Coordinates of C-alpha atoms in Angstrom, one line a residue:
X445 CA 18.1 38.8 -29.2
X446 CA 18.6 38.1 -25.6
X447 CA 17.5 34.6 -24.1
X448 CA 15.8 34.5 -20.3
X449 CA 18.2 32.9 -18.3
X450 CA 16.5 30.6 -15.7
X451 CA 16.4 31.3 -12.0
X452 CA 19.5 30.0 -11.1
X453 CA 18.3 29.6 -7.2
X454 CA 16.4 26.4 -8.5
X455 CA 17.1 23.2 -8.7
X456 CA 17.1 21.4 -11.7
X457 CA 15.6 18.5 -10.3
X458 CA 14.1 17.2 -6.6
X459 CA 12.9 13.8 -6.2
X460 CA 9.6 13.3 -3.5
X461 CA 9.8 9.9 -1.7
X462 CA 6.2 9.0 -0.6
X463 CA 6.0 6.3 2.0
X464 CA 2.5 5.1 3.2
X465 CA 2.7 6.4 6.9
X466 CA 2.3 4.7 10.6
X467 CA 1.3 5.7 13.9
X468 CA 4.6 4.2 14.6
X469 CA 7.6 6.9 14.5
X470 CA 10.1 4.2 13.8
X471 CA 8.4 3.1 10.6
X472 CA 8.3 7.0 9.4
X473 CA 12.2 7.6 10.6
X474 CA 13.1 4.5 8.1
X475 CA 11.4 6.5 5.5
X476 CA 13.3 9.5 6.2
X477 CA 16.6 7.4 6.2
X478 CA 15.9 6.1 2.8
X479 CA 15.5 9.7 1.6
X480 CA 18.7 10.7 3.1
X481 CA 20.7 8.2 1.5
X482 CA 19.0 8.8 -1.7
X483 CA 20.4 12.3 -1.7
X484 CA 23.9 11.2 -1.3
X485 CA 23.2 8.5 -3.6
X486 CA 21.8 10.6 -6.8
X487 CA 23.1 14.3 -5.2
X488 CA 20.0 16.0 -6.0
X489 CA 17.4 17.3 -3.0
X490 CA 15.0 14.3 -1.2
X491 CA 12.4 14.8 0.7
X492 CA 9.8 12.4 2.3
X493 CA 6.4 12.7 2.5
X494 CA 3.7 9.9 3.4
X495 CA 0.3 9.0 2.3
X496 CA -1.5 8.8 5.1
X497 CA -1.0 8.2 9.3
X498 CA 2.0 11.1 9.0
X499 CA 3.2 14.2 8.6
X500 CA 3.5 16.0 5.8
X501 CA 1.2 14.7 3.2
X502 CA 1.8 14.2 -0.4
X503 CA 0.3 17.4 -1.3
X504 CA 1.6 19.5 1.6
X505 CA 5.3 18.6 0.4
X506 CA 4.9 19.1 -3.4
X507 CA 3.8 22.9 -2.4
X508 CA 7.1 23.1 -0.3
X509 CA 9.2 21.7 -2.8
X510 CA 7.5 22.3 -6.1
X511 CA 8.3 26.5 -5.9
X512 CA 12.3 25.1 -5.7
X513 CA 12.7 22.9 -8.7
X514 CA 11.9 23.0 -11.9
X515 CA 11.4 19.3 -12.3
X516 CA 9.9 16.7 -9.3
X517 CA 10.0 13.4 -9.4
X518 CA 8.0 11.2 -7.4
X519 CA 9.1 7.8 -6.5
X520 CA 6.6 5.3 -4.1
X521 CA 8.3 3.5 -1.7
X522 CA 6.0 0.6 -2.1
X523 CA 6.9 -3.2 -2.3
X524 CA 4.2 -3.7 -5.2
X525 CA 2.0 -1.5 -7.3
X526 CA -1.7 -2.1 -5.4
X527 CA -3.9 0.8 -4.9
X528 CA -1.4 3.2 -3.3
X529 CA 0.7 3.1 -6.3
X530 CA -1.5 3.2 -8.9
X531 CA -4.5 5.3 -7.7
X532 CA -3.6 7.7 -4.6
X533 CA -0.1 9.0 -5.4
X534 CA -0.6 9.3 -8.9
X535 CA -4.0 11.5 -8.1
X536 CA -1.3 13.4 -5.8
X537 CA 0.5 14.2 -9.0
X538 CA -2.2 15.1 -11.5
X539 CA -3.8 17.7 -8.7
X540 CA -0.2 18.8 -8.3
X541 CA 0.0 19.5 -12.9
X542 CA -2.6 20.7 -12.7
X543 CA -1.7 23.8 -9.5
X544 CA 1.7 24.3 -10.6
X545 CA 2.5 24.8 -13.9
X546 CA 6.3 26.2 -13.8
X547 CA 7.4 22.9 -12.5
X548 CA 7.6 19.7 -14.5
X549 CA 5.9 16.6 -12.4
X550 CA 7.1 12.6 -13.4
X551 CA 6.1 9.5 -11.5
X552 CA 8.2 6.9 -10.9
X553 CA 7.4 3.4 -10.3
X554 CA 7.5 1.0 -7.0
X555 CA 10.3 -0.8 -6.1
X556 CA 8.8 -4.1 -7.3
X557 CA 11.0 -6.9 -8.6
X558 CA 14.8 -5.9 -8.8
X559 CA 17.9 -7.5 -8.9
X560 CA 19.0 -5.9 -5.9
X561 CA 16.3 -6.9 -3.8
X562 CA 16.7 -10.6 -5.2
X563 CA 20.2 -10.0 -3.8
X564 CA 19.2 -8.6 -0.5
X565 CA 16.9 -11.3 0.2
X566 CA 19.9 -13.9 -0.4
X567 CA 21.8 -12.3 1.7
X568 CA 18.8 -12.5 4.5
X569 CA 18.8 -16.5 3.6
X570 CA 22.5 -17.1 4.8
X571 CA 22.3 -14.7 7.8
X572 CA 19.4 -17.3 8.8
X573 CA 21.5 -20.1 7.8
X574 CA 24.2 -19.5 9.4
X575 CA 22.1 -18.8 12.7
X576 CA 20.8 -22.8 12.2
X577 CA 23.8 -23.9 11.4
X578 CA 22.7 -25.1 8.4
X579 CA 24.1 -24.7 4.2
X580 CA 22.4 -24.7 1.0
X581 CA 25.5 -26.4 -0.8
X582 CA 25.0 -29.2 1.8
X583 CA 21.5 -29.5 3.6
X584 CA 18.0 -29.4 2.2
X585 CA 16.7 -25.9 3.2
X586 CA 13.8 -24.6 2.1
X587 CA 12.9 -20.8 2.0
X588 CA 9.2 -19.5 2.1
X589 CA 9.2 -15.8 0.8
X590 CA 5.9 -13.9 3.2
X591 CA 4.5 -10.6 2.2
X592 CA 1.8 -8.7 3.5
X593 CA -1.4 -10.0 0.7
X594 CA -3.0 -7.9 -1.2
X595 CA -6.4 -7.5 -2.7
X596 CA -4.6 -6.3 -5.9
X597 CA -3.9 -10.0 -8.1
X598 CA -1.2 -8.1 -10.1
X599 CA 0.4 -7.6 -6.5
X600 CA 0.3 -11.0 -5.2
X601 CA 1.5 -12.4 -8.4
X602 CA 5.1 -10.5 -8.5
X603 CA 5.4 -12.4 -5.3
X604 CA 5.3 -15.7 -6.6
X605 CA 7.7 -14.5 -9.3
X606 CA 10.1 -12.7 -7.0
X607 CA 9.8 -16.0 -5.2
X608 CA 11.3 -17.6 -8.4
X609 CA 13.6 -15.8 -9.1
X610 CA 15.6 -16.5 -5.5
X611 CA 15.2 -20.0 -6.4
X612 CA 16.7 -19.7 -9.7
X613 CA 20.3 -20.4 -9.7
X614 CA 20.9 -20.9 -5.9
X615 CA 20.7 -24.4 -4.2
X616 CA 17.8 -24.1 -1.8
X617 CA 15.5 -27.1 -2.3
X618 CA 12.1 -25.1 -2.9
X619 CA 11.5 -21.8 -2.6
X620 CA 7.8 -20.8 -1.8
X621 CA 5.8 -17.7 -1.5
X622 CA 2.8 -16.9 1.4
X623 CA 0.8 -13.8 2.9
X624 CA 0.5 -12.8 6.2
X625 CA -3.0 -11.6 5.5
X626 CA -6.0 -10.5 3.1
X627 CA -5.3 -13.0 0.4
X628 CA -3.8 -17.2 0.9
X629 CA -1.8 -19.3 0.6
X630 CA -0.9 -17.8 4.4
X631 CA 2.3 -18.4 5.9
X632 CA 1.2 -21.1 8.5
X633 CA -0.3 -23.3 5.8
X634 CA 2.7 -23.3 3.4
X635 CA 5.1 -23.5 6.4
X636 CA 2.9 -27.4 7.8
X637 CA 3.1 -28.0 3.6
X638 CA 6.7 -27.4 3.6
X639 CA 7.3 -29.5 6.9
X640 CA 5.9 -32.7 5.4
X641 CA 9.0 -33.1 2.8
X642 CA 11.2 -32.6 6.0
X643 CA 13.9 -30.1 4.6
X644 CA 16.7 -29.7 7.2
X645 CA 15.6 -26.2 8.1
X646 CA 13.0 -23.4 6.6
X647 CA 14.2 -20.0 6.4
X648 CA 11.4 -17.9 6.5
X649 CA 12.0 -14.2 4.8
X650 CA 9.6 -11.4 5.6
X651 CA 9.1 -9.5 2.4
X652 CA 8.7 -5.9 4.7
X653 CA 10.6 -2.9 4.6
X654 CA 10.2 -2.1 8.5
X655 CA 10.1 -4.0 11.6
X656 CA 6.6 -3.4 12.1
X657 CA 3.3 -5.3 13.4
X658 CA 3.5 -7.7 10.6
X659 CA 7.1 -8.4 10.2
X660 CA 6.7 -9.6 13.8
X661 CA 3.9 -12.1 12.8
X662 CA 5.8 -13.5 10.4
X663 CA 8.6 -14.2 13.2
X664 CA 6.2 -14.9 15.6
X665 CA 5.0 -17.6 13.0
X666 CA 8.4 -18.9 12.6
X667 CA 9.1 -19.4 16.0
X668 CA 5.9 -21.5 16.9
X669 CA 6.4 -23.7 13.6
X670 CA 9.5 -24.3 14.8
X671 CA 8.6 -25.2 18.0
X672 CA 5.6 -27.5 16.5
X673 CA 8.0 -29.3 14.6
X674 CA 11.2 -30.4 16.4
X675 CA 12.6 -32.4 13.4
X676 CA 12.6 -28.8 11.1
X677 CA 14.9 -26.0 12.3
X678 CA 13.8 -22.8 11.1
X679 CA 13.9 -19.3 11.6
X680 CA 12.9 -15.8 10.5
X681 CA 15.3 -13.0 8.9
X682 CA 14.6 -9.2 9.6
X683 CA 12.7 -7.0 7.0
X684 CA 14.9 -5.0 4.1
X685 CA 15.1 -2.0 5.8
X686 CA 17.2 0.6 4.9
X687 CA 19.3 -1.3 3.4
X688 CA 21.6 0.1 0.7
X689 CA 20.4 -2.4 -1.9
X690 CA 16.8 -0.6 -1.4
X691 CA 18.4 3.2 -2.0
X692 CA 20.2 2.0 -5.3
X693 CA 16.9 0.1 -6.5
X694 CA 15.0 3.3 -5.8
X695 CA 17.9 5.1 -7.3
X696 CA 17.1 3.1 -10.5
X697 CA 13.3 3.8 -10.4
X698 CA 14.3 8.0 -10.3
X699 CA 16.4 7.2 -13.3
X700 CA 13.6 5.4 -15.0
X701 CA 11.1 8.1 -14.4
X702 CA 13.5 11.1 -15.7
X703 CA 14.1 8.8 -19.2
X704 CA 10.6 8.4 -19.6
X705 CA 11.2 4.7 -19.1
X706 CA 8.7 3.8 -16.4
X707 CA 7.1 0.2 -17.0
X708 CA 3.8 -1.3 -15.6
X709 CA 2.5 -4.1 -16.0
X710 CA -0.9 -2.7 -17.1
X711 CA -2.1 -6.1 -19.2
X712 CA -2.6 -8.1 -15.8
X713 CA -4.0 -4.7 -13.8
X714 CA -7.6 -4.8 -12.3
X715 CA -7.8 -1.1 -12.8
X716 CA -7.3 -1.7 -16.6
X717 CA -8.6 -4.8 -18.0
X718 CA -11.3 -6.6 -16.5
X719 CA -10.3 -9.9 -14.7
X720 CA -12.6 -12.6 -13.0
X721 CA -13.4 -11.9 -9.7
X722 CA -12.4 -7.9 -9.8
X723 CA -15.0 -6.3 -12.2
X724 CA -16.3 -3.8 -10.0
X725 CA -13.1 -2.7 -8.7
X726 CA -11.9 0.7 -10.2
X727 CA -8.8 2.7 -10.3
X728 CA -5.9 3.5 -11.9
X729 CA -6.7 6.6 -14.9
X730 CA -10.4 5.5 -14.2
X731 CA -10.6 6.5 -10.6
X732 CA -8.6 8.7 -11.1
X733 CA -10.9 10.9 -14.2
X734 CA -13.8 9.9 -11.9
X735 CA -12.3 11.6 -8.4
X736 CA -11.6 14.7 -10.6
X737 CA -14.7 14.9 -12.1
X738 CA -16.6 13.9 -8.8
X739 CA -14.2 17.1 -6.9
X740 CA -15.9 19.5 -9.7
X741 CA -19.4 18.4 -9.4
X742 CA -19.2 18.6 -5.8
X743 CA -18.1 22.0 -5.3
X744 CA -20.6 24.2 -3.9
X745 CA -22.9 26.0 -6.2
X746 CA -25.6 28.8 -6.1
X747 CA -27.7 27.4 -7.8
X748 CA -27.8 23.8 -9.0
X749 CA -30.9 23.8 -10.9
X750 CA -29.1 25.1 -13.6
X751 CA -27.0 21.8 -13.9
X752 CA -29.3 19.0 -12.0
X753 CA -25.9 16.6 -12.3
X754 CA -24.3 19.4 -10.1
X755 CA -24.3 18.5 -6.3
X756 CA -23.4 20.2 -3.3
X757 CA -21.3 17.9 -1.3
X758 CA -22.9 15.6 1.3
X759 CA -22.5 16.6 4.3
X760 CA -21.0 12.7 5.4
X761 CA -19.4 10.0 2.9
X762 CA -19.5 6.8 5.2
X763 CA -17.0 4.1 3.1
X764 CA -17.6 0.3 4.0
X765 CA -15.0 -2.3 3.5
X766 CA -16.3 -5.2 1.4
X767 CA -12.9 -6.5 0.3
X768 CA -12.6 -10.2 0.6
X769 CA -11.8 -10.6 4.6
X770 CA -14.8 -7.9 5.3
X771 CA -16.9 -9.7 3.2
X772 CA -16.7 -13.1 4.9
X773 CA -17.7 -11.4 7.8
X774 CA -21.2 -9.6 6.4
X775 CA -19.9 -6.2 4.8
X776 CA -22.6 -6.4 1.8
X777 CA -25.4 -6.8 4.6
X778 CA -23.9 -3.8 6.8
X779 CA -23.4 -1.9 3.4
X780 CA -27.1 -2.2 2.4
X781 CA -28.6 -1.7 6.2
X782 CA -26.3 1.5 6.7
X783 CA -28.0 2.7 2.7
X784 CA -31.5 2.0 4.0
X785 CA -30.9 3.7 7.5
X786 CA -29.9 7.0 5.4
X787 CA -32.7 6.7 3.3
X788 CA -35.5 6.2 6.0
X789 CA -34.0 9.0 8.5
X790 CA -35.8 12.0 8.6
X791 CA -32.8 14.3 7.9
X792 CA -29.5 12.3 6.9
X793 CA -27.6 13.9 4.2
X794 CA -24.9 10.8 3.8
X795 CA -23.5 8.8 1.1
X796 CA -22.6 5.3 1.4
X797 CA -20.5 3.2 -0.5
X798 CA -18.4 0.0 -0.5
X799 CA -14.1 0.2 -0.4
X800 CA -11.6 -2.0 -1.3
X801 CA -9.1 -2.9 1.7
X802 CA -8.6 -0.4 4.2
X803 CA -5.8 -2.4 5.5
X804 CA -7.4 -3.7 8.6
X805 CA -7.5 -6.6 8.0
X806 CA -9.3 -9.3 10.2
X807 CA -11.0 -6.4 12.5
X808 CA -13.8 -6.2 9.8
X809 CA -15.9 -5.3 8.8
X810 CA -14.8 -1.8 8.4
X811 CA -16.9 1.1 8.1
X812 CA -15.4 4.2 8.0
X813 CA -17.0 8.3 8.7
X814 CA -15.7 10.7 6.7
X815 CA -14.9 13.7 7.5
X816 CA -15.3 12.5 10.9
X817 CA -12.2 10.2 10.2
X818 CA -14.0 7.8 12.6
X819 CA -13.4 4.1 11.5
X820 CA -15.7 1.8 13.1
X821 CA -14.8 -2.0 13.5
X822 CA -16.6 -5.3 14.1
X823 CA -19.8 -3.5 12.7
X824 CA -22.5 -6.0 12.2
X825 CA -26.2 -5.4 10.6
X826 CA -27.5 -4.9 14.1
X827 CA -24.6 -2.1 14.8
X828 CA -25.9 -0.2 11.8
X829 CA -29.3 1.4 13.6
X830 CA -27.0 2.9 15.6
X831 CA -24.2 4.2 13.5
X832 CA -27.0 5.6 11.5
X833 CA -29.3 6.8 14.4
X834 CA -26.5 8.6 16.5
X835 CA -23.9 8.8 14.5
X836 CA -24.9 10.1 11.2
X837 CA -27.9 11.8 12.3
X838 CA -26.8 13.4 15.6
X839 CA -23.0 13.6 15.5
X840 CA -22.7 11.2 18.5
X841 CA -19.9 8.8 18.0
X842 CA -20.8 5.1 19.0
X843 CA -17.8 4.6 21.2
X844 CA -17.5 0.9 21.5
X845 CA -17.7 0.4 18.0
X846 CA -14.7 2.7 17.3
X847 CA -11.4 0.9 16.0
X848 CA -9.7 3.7 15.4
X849 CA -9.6 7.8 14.3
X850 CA -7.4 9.6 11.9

């Protein structure tokens, strides 16, 4: 008896790196770097792909790669496990089972809290110090860790660990973590905290992989504290980068997903157990069954009478931002004027409903027209008549109200 051999034009394994994507082409090229050095690093094909802003998609890269491998693995190249990580990509990877069955699919898990990174961040802190002048072994310096904020709790609290971790061990005199948005303590109130136990300097470390918008906050940040307070020398280190520290942590996070050894840290997840504050926030294997299910039933029918849960799909899904930012600002109000604007008009066929964070942050709140890809910003309650009126009804965008298109 004669055994099929396999195709020996495939790979045995390929590994997808999935950034999020920016309109900036910098921010993408890092990606692509980091996938390049992978490859040398584990010797086995990289590609990048991006979840959204860029070019190609998740899915548009697994049907490249997926017909030249037998096994992909799909690592996130994402600081922390928020919604990204635990509810888009993984989707990605269930629609990509469930379309290609001669290739075996495993997700792997952020990057998250590493000893490498620990060590990369060090490494930052002395760079800084060295630029002040200053020495752990013999001056008080301080170091204030500053990530983006996320509406994710499990998120912002492996800062505050990772945070404690750099302190452990090394002879800085605190060590503190911010956020440079969405959730507090924010980086200018820790750094006038900081400033009242007078340290010798603050080194300020932005917990980014690129030198984008909000790594030069943080700087900018840095600069004016250290201009407000002339008896503190401080400064700000560039983000992580491509650094090769970065390629060997995501080196260990392939390994992890081909053992089977992938870890999250589900029993503090708002997708998976219910935590004050987060109750109606869904995602992870839930959002996940209910996207999939919510795809079938909207799939256009003959005849839906035969199945009255069956739907045709509206024609517009408008998504409103009522995360905690958007909400200070009146997203529940907008949410419920833009509902009863589609339920008086005469011929409207829209669903609205509330979002988490759609990562704008401060421009809120957010309303976004799908699939328009129109994102409104700034909407008030008295914007809504509008949206509705020209928008939704007519197909007439309301120009000043635009913040941006995808």
């Amino acid at each position: 008896m004669s055994l099929e051999r396999p195709d020996p034009a495939l790979d045995d394994d390929a590994v997808l790196l999935v950034g999020h994507g920016s309109r900036r082409e910098e921010s993408n090229e890092q990606v692509r770097t980091l996938a390049a050095k992978l490859e040398s690093r584990l010797s086995v094909p990289v590609d990048a792909a991006y979840i959204e802003l860029a070019e190609p998609s998740i899915d548009d890269a697994i049907e490249s790669m997926a017909p030249t491998c037998r096994t992909m693995t799909v690592v996130p190249l994402s600081l922390f496990a928020a919604s990204h990580v635990k509810n888009d990509v993984p989707l990605a990877v269930q629609r990509a089972r469930a379309t290609h069955d001669d290739t075996e699919f495993r997700f792997g898990s952020h990057l998250g809290i590493h000893p490498s990174v620990v060590d990369l961040l060090d490494e930052r802190a002395r760079a800084v110090e060295s630029d002040l002048g200053v020495d752990r072994d013999d001056d008080d310096v301080a170091v204030v860790l500053c990530a983006r904020g996320s509406s994710d709790p499990d998120s912002n609290g492996d800062v505050h660990k990772l945070a404690r971790l750099l302190y452990e061990g090394r002879e800085f005199t605190r060590v503190e973590s911010a956020f440079i948005g969405v959730t507090t303590p924010r980086l200018e109130e820790t750094l006038h905290t900081v400033a009242k136990d007078r340290p010798d300097a603050v080194v300020v470390l932005p917990y980014m992989l690129g030198d984008g918008v909000l790594t030069g906050r943080i700087v900018d940040t840095a600069e004016t504290f250290d201009e407000e307070y002339p008896y503190v020398d401080a400064g700000a280190s560039g983000p992580l980068g491509a650094d090769d520290r970065v390629v060997e942590t995501l080196a260990d996070r392939y390994r992890e997903a081909r053992s089977g050894s992938v870890e999250m840290s589900c029993d503090t997840c708002k997708y998976k157990v219910e935590l004050a504050g987060y109750e109606d926030d869904e995602g992870g294997a839930r959002a996940m069954l209910r996207s999939l299910v919510h795809q079938a039933e909207h799939a256009d029918r003959s005849d839906v009478d035969d199945d009255p849960h069956v739907h045709d799909a509206p024609e517009k899904h408008v998504a409103v931002c009522t995360n905690q930012t958007c909400a200070a600002s009146g997203a529940a109000t907008v949410l419920e004027q833009l509902r009863q604007g589609v339920r008086d008009a005469d011929d409207c066929d829209v669903h609205v409903s509330r979002s988490s964070c759609l990562g704008q942050c401060g421009d809120g709140p957010i309303v976004a027209v799908y699939p328009d890809s129109v994102w409104y910003g700034g909407v008030t309650p008295e914007d809504t008549d509008r949206i509705v009126s020209s928008h939704l009804e007519r197909d007439r965008i309301v120009s000043n109200l635009v913040h941006q298109s995808l």
